[in-house]
Structures are given as C-alpha cells and as structure tokens.
Short mmCIF file of C-alpha atoms in Angstrom, two decimals:
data_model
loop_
_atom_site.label_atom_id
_atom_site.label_comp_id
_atom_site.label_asym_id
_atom_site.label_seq_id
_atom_site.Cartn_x
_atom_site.Cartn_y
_atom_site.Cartn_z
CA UNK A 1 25.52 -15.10 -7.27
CA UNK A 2 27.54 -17.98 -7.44
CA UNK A 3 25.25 -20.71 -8.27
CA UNK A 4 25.21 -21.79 -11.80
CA UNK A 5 21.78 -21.24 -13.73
CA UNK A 6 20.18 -22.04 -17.04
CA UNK A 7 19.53 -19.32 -19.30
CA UNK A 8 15.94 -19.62 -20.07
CA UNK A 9 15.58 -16.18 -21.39
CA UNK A 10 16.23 -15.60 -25.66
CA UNK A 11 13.48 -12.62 -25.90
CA UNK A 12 12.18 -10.13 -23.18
CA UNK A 13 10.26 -7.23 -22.81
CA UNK A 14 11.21 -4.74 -19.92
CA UNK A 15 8.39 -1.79 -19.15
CA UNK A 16 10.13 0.84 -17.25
CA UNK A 17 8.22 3.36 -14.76
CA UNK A 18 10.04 6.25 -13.96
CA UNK A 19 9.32 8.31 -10.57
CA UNK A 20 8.03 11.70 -10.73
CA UNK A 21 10.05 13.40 -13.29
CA UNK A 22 9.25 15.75 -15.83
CA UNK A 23 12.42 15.27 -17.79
CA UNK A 24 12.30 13.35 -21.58
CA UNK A 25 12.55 9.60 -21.68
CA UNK A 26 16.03 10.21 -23.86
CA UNK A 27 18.41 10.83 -20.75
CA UNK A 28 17.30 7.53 -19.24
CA UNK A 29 18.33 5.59 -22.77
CA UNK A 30 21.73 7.76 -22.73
CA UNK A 31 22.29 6.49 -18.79
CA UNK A 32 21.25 2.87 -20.04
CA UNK A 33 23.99 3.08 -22.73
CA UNK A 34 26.68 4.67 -21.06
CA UNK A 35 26.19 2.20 -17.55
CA UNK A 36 25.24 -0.77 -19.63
CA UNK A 37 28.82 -0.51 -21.68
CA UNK A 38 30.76 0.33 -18.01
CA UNK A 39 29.03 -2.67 -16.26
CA UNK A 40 29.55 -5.31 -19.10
CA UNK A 41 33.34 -4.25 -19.27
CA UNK A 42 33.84 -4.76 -15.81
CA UNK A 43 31.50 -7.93 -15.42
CA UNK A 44 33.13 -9.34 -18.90
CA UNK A 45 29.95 -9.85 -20.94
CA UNK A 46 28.46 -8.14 -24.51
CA UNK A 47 25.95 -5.38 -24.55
CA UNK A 48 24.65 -3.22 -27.29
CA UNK A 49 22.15 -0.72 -27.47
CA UNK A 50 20.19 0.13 -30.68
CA UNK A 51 17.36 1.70 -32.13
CA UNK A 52 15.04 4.90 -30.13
CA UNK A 53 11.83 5.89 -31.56
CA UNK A 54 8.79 7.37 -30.11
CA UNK A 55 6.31 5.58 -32.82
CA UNK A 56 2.83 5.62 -31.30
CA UNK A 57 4.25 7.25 -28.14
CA UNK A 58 6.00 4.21 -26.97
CA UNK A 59 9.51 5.17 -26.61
CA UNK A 60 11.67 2.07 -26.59
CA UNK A 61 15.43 0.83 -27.47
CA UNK A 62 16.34 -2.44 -28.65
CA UNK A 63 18.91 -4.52 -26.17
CA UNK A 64 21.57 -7.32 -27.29
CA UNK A 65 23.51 -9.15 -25.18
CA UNK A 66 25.70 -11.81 -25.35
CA UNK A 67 26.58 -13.57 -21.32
CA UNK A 68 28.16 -17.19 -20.24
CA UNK A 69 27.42 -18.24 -24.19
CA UNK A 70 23.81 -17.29 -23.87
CA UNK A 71 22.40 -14.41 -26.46
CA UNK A 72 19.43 -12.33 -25.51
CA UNK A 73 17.37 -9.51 -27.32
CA UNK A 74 15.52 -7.28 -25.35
CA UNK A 75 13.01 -4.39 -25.85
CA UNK A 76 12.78 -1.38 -23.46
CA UNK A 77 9.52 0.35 -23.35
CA UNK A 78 9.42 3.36 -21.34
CA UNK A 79 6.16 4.27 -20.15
CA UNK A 80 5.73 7.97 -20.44
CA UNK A 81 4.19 10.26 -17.70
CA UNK A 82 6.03 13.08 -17.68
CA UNK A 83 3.49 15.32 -19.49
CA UNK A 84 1.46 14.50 -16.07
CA UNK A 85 4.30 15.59 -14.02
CA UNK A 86 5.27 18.67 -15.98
CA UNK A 87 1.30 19.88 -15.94
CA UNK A 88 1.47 19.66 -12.14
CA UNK A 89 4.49 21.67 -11.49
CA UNK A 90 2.54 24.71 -13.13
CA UNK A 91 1.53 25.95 -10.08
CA UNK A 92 1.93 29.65 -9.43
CA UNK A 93 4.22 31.04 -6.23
CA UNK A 94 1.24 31.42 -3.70
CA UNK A 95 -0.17 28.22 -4.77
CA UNK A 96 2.69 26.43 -4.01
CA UNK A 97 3.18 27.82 -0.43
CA UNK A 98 -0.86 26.56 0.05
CA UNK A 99 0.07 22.89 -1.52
CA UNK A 100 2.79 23.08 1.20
CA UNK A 101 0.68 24.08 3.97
CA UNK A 102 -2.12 21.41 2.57
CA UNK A 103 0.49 18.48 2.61
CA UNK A 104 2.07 19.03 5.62
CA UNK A 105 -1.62 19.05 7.51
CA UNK A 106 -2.41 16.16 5.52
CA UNK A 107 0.81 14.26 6.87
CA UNK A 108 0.28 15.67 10.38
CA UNK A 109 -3.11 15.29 10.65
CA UNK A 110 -3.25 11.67 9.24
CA UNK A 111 -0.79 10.54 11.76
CA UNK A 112 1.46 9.18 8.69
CA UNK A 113 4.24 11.64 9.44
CA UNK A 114 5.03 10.45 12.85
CA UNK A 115 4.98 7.11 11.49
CA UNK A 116 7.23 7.16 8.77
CA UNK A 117 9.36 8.81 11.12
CA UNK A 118 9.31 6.07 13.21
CA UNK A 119 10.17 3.92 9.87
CA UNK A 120 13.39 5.57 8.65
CA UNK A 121 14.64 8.86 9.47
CA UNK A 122 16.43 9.49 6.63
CA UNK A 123 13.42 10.21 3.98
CA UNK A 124 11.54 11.97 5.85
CA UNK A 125 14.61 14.57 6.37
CA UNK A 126 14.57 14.34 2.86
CA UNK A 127 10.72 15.49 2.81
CA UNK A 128 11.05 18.09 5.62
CA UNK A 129 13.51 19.52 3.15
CA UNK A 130 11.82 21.61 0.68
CA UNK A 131 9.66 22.32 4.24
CA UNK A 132 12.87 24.22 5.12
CA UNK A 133 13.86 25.84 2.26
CA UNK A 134 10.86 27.33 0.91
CA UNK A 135 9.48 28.29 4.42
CA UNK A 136 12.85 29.71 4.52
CA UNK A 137 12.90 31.39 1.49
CA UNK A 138 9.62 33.16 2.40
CA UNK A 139 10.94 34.31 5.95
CA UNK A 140 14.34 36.05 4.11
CA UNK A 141 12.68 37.74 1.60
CA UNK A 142 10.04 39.17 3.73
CA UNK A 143 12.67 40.34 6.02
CA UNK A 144 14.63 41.78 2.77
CA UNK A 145 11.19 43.84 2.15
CA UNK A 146 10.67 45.30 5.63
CA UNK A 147 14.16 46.52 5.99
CA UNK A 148 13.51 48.26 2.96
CA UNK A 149 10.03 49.61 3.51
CA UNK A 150 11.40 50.81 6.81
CA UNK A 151 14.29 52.58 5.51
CA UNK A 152 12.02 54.59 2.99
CA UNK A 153 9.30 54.90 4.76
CA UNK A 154 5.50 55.61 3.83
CA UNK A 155 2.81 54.13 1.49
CA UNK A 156 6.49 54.41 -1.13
CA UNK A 157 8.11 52.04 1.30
CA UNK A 158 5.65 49.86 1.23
CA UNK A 159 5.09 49.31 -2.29
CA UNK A 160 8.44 48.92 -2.88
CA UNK A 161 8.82 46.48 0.45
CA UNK A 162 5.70 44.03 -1.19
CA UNK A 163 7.51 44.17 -4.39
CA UNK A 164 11.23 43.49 -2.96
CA UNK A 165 9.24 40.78 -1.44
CA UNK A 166 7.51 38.88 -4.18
CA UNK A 167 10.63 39.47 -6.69
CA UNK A 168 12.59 37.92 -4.24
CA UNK A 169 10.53 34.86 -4.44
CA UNK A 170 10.59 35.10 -7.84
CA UNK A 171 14.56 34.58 -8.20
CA UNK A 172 14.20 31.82 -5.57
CA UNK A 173 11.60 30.14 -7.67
CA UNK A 174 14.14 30.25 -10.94
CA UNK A 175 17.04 28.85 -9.18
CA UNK A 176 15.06 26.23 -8.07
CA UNK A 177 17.34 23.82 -10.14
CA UNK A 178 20.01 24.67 -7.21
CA UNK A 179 17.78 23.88 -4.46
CA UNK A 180 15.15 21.60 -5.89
CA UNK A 181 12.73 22.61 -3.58
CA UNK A 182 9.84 23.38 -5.85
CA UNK A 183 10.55 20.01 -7.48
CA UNK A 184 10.52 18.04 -4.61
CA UNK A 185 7.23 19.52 -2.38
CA UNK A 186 5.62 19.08 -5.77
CA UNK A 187 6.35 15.33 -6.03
CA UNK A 188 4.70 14.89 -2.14
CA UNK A 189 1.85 16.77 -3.08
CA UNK A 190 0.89 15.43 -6.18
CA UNK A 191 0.78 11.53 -4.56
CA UNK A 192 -1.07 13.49 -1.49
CA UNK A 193 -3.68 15.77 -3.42
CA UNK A 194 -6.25 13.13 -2.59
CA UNK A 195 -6.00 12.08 0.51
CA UNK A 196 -3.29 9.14 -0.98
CA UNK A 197 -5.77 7.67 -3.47
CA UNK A 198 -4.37 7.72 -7.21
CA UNK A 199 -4.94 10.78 -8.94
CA UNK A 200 -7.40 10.72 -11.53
CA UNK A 201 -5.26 11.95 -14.25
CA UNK A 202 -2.62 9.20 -13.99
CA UNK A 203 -5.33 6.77 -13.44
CA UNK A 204 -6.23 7.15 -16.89
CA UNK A 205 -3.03 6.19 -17.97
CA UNK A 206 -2.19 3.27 -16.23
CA UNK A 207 -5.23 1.97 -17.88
CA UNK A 208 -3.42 2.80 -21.05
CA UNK A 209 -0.20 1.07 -19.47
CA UNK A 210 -2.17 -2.18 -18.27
CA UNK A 211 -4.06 -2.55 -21.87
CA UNK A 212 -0.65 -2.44 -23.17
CA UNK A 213 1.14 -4.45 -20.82
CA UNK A 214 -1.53 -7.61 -21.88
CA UNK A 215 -1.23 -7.00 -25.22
CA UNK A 216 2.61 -7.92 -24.47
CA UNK A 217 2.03 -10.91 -22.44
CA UNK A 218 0.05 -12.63 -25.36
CA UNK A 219 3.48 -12.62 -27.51
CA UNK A 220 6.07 -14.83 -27.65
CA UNK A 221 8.83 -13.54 -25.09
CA UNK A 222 10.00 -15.59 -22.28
CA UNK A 223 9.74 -12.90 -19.94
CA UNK A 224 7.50 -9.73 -19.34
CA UNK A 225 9.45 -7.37 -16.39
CA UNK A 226 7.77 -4.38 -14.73
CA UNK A 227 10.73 -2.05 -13.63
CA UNK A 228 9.68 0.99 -11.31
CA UNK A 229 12.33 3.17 -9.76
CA UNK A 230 11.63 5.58 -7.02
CA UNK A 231 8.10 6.73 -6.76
CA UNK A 232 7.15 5.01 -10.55
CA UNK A 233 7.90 1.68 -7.66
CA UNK A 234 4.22 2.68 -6.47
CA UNK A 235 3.24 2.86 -9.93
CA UNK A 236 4.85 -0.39 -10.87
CA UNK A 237 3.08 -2.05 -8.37
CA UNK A 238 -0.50 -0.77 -9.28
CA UNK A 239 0.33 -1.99 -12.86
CA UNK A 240 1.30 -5.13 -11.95
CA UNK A 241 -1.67 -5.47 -9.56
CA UNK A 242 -4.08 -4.23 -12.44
CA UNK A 243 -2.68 -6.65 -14.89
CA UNK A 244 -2.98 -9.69 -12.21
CA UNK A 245 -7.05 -8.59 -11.93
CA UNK A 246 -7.25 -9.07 -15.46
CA UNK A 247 -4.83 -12.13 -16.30
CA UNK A 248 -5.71 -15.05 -13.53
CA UNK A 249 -2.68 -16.35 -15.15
CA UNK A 250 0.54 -14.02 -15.91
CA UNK A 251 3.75 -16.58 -15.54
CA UNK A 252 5.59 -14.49 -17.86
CA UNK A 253 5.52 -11.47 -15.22
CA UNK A 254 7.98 -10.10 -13.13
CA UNK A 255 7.95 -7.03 -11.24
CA UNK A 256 11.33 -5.31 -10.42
CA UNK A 257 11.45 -1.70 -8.00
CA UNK A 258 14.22 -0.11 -6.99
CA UNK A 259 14.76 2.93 -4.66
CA UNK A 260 11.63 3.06 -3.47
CA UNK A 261 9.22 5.09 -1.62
CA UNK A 262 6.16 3.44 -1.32
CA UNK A 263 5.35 4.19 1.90
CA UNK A 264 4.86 7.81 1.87
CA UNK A 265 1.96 6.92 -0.06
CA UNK A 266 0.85 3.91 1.39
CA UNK A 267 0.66 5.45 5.21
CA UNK A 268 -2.34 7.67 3.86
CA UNK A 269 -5.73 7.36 4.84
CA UNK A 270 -6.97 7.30 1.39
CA UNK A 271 -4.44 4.93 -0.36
CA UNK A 272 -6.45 1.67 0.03
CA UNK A 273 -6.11 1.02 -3.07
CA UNK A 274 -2.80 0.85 -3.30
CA UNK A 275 -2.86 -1.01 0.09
CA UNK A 276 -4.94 -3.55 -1.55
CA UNK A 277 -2.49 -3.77 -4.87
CA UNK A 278 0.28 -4.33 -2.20
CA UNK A 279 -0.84 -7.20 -0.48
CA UNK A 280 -2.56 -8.86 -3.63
CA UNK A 281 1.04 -9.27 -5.53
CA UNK A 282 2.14 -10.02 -2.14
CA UNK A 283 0.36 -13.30 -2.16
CA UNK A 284 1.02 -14.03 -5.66
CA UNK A 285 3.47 -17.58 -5.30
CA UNK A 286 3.92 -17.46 -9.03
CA UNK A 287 4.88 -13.69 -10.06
CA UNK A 288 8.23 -12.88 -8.64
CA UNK A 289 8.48 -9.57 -6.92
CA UNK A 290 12.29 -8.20 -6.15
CA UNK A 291 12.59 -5.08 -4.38
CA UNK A 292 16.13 -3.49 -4.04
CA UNK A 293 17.18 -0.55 -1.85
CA UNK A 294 20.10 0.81 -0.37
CA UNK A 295 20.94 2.11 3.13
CA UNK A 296 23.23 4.81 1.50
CA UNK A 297 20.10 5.91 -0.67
CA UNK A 298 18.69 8.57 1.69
CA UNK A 299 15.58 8.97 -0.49
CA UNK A 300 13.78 5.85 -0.21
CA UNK A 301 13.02 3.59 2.87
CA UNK A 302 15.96 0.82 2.42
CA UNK A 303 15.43 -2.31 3.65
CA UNK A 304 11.79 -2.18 4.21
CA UNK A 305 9.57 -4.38 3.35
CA UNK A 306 6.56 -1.90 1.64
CA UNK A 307 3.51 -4.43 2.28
CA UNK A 308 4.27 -5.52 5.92
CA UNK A 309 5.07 -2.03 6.90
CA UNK A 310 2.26 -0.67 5.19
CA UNK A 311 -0.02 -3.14 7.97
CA UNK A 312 -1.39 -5.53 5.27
CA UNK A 313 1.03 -8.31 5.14
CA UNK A 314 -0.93 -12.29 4.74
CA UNK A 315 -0.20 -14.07 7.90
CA UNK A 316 -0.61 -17.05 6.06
CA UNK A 317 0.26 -16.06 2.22
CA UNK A 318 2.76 -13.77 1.47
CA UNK A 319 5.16 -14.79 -0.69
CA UNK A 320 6.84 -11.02 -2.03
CA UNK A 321 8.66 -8.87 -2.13
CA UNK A 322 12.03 -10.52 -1.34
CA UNK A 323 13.98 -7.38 -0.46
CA UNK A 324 17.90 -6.97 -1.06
CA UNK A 325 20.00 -4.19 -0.56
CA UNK A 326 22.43 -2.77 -3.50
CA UNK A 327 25.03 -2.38 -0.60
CA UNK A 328 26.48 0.69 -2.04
CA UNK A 329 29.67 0.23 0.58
CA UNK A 330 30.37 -3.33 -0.58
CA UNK A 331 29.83 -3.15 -4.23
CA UNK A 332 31.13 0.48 -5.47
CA UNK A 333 34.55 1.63 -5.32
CA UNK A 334 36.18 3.94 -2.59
CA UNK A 335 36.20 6.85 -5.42
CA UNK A 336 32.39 6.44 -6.24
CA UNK A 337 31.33 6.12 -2.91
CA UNK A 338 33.29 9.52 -1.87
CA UNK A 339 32.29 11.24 -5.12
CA UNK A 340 28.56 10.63 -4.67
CA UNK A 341 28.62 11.22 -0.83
CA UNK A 342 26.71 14.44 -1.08
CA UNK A 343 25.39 13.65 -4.45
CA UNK A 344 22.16 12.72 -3.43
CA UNK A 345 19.94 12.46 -6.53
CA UNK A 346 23.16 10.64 -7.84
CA UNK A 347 22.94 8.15 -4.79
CA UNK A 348 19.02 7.53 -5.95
CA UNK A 349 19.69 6.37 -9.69
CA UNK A 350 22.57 4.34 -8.69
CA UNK A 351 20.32 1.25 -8.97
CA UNK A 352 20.24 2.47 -12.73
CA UNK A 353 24.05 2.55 -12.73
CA UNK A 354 27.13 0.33 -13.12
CA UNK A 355 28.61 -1.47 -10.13
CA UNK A 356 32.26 -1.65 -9.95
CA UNK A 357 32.27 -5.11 -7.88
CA UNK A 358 28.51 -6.27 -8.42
CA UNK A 359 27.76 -9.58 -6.06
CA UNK A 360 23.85 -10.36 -6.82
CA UNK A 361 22.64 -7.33 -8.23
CA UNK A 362 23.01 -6.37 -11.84
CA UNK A 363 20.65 -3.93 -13.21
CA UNK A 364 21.83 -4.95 -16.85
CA UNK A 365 21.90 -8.78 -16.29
CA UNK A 366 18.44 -8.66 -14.44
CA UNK A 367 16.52 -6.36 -17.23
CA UNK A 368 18.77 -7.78 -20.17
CA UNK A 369 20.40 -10.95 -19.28
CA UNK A 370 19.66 -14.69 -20.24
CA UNK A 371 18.04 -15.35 -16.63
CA UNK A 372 14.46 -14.43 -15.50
CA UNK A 373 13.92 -12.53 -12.38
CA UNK A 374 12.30 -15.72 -11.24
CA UNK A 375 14.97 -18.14 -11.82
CA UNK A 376 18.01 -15.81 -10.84
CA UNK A 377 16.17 -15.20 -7.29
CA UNK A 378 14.37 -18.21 -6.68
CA UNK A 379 15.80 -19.60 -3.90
CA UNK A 380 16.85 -16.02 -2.70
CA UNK A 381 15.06 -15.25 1.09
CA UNK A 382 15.16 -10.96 2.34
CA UNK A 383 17.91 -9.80 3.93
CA UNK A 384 18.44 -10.34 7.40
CA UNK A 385 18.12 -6.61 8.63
CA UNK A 386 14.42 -6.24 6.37
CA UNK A 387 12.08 -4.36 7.96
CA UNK A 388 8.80 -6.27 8.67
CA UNK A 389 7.48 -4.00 11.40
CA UNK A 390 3.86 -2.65 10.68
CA UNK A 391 4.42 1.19 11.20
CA UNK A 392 1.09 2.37 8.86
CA UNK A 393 -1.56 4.45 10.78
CA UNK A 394 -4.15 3.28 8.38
CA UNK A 395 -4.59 -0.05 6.83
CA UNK A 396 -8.03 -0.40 5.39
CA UNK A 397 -7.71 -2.29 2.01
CA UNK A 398 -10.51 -1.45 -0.87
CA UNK A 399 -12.42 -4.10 -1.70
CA UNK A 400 -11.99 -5.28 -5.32
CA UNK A 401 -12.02 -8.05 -7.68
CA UNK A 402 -8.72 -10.32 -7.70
#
C-alpha cells in the first residue's frame, strides 16, 4: 500500500489455526523462517525468528522485526489439532469407501453440492477428486482379481481373485502420499460426519483455544490476531465468534484467513452454528476481519465472500470480511508461477509464503509488522470481482447468546 501509516504495534500475539493436517506444528515454524528471511530481503526490512518450545502444549516462536524505523516483538502460538486429525484418518479400507459413499449422499442429498458448484468450479473438482481416484482404485483392482480368478479357475481362483483384490487396495492405500486421496476424502468427511455441525471432539478444544485466547487479551499487547488458513479459516472464525460471546468488548482482536474453504461447510444443513458465527463477526464494526484468496488457488473459493454466500449476510450491518485477492499473477515471478503451476498443495500455502513483488499483502508485515490489521486495512473496501451472491441451500442460523 502506498499510504503512509503509524506504527501502533510494539507487542503482538498471533494464534495460528492450521487446516486439517496431521503433520507437527515444526514444518510450519521452518516455512515461517525460511519465507519470513526471503520476503524481508526482497521487501528491505529485519526479521528474526527465535525460540520453539512446546511448554504446556503451546507451541510458539518468538518474532523480531525491525520495518520503516519501527521495532516489533511478536509471539506465534500455534494451536494444535493435529492429534484430532491424525485419530480420524485411522479408518480401515472398507470404512473409508462407506465415509465416501456417506459424504457424497450427504452433499447430494443436501443440495450443497450443486450449489457450490454453482459457486466456483474449481474446488469442487478438487473434492470430486479423491471421488475419482479411490472409486477408481476400487474398479482396477477388482478387475486385476477377476482376470485372475478367471484364468485359474475354481473356489482356488477365487480365493486368490478376493485376495489380489484387497492387496491391491492395500498398496493403493500406502502410496496414498502420491495421490492424496485418502487424505483428502478424509478432510470432507470429518467437517461432514454431522450433518456440518462441529464435531464434538474439536469442540472441546476450541473451548480450550477460546479460554486461552482471553487469557491473552487481558495482557498488555497492542494487538491479538486470529490467523486460520484453509479449513482452520472455519475454525478461526468459530474462535473468534466464541471469544466475541464472551468479551462484549475485544478491540485488541483481529481475525486474519487465508485460502479458505468455508463454504463446504457452511452450505450444510446442520452448520448453523457456524452460520450464526459467520454473520455475528460479520456485524462486528470494531473487530477487523481480512479474508485473502487467490484465483490461482484451486482449493479454496477465491474471491468469495463466505457470509453473503453462505445466505446470512446483515442487510443493514455487515461490516466484514473485506476480501482481497493475493493475485498470484501480479505479485510472484514468471519462474514461481510456472514452477507451482501443477503444484497444487504448493499453490494453497502460498499465502504462508514470500512474494517476490508484494503490493498490499504481506503475510510477514500483517502477522509481524508495526501495523495492526485494523489500521493497515482500514480504509480498504473488497475487491471489485467479490462474490456476494447467496448460493447456500440452507441458511437457518442457531440461536445463541451474542
């Protein structure tokens, strides 16, 4: 941006919500690092990273920077739910193929299919993936065991036909870090395994989150940021939502999500809830909500607007999210756009990533700089091309306090 603003930021504290990953919280303070030095070399500011620990199971590192004359320490706390995510990948091969047959009905059934179709094309060919594959997968190796029960013949043929079969499904199943088909049907299912409404499990621990979350706002930073990037964006926003129910009065917060795919929850007949969190943020004038996407990210719904297309948009108070995009072909070089082209889990973190001609977005300024979210977008409106359009098949909000 080019307009001049104050730093009014010495001291923040930056919660970060990670999507459904079952990886350690390590790699995303060895991407911080790594980015963080590449973007302050190329934007000509100071950054330093320092300190890890998992003490009390809140996995943080310390953040120093030094921009326009302006120094600011910040503390990255990553909020861990990847023990969640790992425990629901356990599934077994013929459960899996029922979660698949379960989710798809649900989507189908629910009319929320059709309509995120209608919404953007691109993630939902990203869903109907693992569809493919694993339907796929099942078709082949079935075919593998009837050509061989057929050639030998007998109740012999068809023992070893059943058995060419399931091993077959085995292999798939173990290079699954090829095709990332397990991985992915699992993260649909598990936001779907109730209809859309949050799963108890996890519900339990954004309690956890939120009690720590207002134990932060009583200290003395300047600024309190909820990051969430691809599906932790839902989370992010039924933290921030639970934290607004119990603080009337948060001025300090600041809600930050990236990548995400809010909708494919959202459009569910059961996520009222979430429904509700949207819209109450949404008409929140004093917490600053910035939500930034990419049309080159094919796995989240760029561009749109997550409360008005979810159908529960204030006609007469909605004041977030203000929606950006990352414009990967404007702000990353010729080389990184060709090298990441087919790279598409690379495409998704890119929000996490260095820039190598950043205009308003800075992932390292924003969760480290000496400006608030607030200040740096204040008198930033959506893009132009945001979509607005309410595509959800069900909007009923639940009823709560706040």
């Amino acid at each position: 941006m080019t307009e001049v603003i104050s730093p009014n930021v010495r001291r923040r504290h930056v919660f970060y919500v990670p999507g459904y990953d079952p990886m350690p919280p390590r790699r995303y303070r060895e991407l911080y690092r790594v980015e963080g030095k590449k973007q302050a070399e190329i934007s000509g500011y100071s950054l330093s990273i320092k300190g890890a620990t998992g003490q009390n199971e809140r996995y943080h590192w310390m953040v120093n920077t030094h921009i326009d004359g302006a120094e600011t320490d910040t503390r990255i706390e990553f909020l861990l739910w990847n023990d969640i995510v790992f425990d629901s990948m356990r599934n077994s091969i013929p459960q899996t193929y029922w979660l698949l047959l379960k989710t798809l009905w649900l989507y189908l059934s629910s009319g929320a299919l059709g309509a995120l179709r209608r919404l953007r094309r691109a993630p939902i060919l990203a869903a109907m993936y693992p569809v493919v594959v694993l339907m796929g997968q099942i078709a082949f190796s079935a075919m593998l065991g009837k050509v061989l029960g057929g050639f030998v013949g007998g109740a012999v043929g068809l023992t070893l036909g059943v058995g060419l079969f399931y091993l077959m499904l085995v292999l798939f199943r173990r290079l699954d870090k090829h095709f990332f088909a397990y991985y992915l049907l699992h993260d649909f299912a598990f936001w779907a395994q109730d209809g859309g409404a949050m799963p108890a499990v996890l519900g339990r621990r954004v309690d956890q989150f939120c009690d720590r979350i207002c134990e932060v706002l009583d200290s003395d930073v300047d600024e309190v940021l909820i990051v969430g990037h691809s599906s932790g964006a839902h989370l992010a926003v039924v933290l921030a939502a639970e934290v607004l129910r119990r603080r009337a009065d948060a001025p300090k917060l600041a809600l930050l999500t990236l990548g995400q795919a809010i909708p494919v929850t959202s459009f569910l007949p059961a996520a009222s809830d979430l429904r509700r969190d949207l819209q109450q943020i949404s008409k929140r004038e004093d917490v600053k909500w910035l939500d930034v996407s990419a049309p080159g990210d094919g796995a989240c719904f760029a561009l749109s607007d997550p409360v008005s297309v979810s159908g529960v948009a204030s006609q007469t108070h909605k004041y977030g999210p203000t929606v950006i995009s990352a414009a990967f072909s404007q702000t990353l070089s010729i080389e990184t756009q060709r090298g990441t082209r087919w790279k598409f889990f690379r495409r998704h973190i890119q929000y996490l990533c260095a820039f190598e001609y950043p205009v308003e977005y800075d992932y390292f300024k924003i969760t480290a700089g000496p400006v608030s979210l607030k200040a740096r977008f204040a008198h930033r409106l959506s893009t132009a091309s945001v979509i607005e359009k309410a595509y959800s098949p069900h909007t009923s909000i639940e009823v709560g306090d706040g």
